[in-house]
Short mmCIF file of C-alpha atoms in Angstrom, two decimals:
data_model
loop_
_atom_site.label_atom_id
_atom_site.label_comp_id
_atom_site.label_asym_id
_atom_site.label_seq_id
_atom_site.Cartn_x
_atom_site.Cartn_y
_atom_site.Cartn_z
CA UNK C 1 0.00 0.00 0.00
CA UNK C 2 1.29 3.07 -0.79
CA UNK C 3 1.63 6.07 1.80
CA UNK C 4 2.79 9.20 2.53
CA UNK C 5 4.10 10.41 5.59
CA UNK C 6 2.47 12.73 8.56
CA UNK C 7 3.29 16.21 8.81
CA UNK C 8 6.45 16.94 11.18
CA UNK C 9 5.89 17.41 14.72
CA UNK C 10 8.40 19.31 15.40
CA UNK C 11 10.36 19.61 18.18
CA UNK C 12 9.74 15.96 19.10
CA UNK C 13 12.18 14.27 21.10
CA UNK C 14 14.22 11.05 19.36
CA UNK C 15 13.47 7.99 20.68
CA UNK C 16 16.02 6.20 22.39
CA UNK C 17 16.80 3.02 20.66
CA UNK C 18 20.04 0.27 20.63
CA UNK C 19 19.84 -2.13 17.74
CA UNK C 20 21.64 -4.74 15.63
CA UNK C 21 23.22 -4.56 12.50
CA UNK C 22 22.96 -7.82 10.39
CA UNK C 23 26.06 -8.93 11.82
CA UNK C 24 25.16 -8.67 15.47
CA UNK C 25 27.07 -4.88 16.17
CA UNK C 26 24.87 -2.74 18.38
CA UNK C 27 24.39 0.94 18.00
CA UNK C 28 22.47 3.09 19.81
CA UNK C 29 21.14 6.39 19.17
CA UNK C 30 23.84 8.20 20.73
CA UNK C 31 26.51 6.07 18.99
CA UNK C 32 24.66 7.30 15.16
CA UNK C 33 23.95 10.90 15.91
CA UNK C 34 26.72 13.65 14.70
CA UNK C 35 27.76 17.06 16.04
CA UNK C 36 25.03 18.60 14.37
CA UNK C 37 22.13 16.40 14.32
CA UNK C 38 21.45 13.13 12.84
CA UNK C 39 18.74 11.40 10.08
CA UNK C 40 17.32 8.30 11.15
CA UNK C 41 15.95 6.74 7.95
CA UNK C 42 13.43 3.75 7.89
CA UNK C 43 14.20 1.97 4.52
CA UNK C 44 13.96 -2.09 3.51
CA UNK C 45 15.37 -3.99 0.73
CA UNK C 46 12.61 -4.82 -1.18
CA UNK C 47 10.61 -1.57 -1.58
CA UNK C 48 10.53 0.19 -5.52
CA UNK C 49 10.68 3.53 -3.96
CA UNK C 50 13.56 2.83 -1.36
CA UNK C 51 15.41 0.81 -4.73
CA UNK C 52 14.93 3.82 -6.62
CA UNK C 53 16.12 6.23 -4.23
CA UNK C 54 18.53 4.32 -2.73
CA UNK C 55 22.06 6.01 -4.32
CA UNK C 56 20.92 8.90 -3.74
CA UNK C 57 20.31 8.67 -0.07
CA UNK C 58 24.22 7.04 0.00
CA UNK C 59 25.75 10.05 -1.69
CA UNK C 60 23.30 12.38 0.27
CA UNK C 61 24.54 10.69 3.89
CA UNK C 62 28.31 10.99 2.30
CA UNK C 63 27.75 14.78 2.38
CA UNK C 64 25.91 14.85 5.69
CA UNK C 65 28.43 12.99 7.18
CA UNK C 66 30.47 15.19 6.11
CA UNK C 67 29.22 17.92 7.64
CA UNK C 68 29.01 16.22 10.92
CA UNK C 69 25.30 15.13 10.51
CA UNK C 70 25.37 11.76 11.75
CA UNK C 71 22.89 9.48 9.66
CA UNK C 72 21.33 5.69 10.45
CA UNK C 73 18.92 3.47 8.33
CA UNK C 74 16.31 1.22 10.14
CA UNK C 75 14.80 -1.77 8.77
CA UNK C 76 11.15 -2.75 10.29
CA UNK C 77 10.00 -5.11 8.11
CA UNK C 78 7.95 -8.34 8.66
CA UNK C 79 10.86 -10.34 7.03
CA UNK C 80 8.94 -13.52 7.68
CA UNK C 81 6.13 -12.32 5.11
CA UNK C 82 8.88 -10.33 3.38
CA UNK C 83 11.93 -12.19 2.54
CA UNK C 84 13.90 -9.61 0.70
CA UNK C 85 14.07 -7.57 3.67
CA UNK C 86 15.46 -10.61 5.95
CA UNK C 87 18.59 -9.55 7.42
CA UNK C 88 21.21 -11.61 5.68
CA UNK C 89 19.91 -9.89 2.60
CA UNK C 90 20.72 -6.58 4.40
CA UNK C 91 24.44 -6.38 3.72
CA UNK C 92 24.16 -7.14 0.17
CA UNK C 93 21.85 -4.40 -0.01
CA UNK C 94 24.15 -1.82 1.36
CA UNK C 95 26.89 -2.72 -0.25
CA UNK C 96 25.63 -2.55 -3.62
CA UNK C 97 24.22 0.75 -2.86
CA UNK C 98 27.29 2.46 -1.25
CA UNK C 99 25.91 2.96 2.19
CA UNK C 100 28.63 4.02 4.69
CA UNK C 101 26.49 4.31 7.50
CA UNK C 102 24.55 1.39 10.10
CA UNK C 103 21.61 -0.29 8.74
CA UNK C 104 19.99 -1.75 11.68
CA UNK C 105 17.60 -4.32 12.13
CA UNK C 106 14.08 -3.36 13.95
CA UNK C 107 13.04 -7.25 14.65
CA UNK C 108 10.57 -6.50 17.13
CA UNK C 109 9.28 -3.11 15.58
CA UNK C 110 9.49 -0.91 18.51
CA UNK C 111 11.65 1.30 17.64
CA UNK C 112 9.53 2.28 14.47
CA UNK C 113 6.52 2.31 16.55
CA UNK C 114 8.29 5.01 18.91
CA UNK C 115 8.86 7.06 15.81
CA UNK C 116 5.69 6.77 14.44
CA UNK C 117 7.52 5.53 11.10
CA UNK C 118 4.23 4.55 8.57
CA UNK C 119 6.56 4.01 4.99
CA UNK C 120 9.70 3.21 3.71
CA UNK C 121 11.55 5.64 2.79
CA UNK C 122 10.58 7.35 6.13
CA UNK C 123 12.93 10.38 6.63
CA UNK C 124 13.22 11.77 10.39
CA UNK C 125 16.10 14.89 10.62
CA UNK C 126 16.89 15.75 14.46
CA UNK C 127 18.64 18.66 15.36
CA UNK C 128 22.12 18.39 17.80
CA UNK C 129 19.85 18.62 20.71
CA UNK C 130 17.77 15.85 19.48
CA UNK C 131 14.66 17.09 18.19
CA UNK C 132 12.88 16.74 15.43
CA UNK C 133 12.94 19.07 12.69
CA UNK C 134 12.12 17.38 9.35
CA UNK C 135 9.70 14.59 8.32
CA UNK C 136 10.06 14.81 4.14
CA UNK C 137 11.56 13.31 1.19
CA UNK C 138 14.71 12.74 -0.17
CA UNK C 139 14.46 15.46 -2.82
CA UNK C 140 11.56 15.89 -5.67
CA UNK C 141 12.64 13.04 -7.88
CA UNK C 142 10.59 10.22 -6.91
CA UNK C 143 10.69 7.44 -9.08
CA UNK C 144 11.88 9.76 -11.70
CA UNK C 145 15.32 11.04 -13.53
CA UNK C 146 17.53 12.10 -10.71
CA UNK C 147 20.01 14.24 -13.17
CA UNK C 148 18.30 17.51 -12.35
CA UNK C 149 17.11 16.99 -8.74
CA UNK C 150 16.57 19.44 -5.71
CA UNK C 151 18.05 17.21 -3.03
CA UNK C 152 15.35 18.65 -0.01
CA UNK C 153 16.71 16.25 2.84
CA UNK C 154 20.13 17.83 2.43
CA UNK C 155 19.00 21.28 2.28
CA UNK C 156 16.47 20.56 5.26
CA UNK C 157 19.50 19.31 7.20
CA UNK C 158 22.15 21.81 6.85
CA UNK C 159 19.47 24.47 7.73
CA UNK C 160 19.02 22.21 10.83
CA UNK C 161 22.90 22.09 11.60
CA UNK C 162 23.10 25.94 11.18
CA UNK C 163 20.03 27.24 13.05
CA UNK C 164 18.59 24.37 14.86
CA UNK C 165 15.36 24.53 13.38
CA UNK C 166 13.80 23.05 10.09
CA UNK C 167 11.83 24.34 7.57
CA UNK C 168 8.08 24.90 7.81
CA UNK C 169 7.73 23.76 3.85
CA UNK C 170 7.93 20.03 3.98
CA UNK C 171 6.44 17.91 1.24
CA UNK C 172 6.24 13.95 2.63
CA UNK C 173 8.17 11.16 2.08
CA UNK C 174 5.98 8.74 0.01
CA UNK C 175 6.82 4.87 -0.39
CA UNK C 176 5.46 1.33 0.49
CA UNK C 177 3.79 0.60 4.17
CA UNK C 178 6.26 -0.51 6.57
CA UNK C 179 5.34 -4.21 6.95
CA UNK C 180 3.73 -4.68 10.59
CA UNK C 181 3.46 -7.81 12.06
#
């Protein structure tokens, strides 16, 4: 089913959280946030608008990293119903997509729960003191040619590390329904 995500409640805190990777290393919030804020992405393997997006977010969380934006992707997926999102297909995934940051494994869902997370791609941007200042997309490409795009996360983010606040213009994420169990 395809959704788009709520509006963003700003100034939420950042749930707490300490989960896997598909090798069995543990990270916590605190261990994935940066010096000026961090993006906690909910993504899976198997989702056409994560696929299409998905070296775009790599080279986007390069240049946040960067900047000392820390950034973390969470998968929540029912892998039992959803097999291409089953964690030993996680590494394969990241690797053939460049990702340079932790992609964690939410087995019993809480941790999307706590953020409310409804899609994937799900896009949460926290400033430095943890609070939440963006709930968007990527950038305005969709599923479509990325050659000319207007990378929005990015933009959202450094306005984030600068001023600690985000901007009021956010248009949602859209993408597949996180897959409950």
């Amino acid at each position: 089913m395809l959704l788009e995500t709520p509006g963003c409640d700003f100034g939420d805190p950042a749930p707490d959280f300490t989960l896997p990777d598909a090798h069995g290393q543990m990270h916590s919030l605190n261990d994935v946030s940066g010096k000026h804020g961090v993006l906690v992405a909910f993504i899976c393997n198997h989702c056409p608008y994560v696929v299409a997006l998905a070296d775009r977010l790599a080279a986007d969380a390069k240049t946040l990293q960067a900047e000392g934006i820390g950034v973390v992707a969470i998968n929540a997926n029912d892998y039992a119903a959803y097999p291409a999102d089953a964690p030993d297909k996680m590494p394969g995934f990241a690797k053939a997509h460049g990702f340079d940051f932790p992609y964690l494994i939410d087995e019993d869902q809480s941790v999307a729960r706590a953020y409310g997370a409804v899609c994937t791609p799900d896009f949460f941007g926290f400033s430095a003191d943890g609070l939440l200042q963006y709930r968007g997309r990527l950038d305005d490409v969709r599923m479509g040619d990325a050659s000319d795009r207007t990378p929005e996360l990015v933009s959202a983010m450094r306005k984030i590390a600068e001023t600690g606040v985000g901007p009021r213009d956010q248009t949602p994420s859209m993408g597949c329904s996180i897959k409950w169990r």
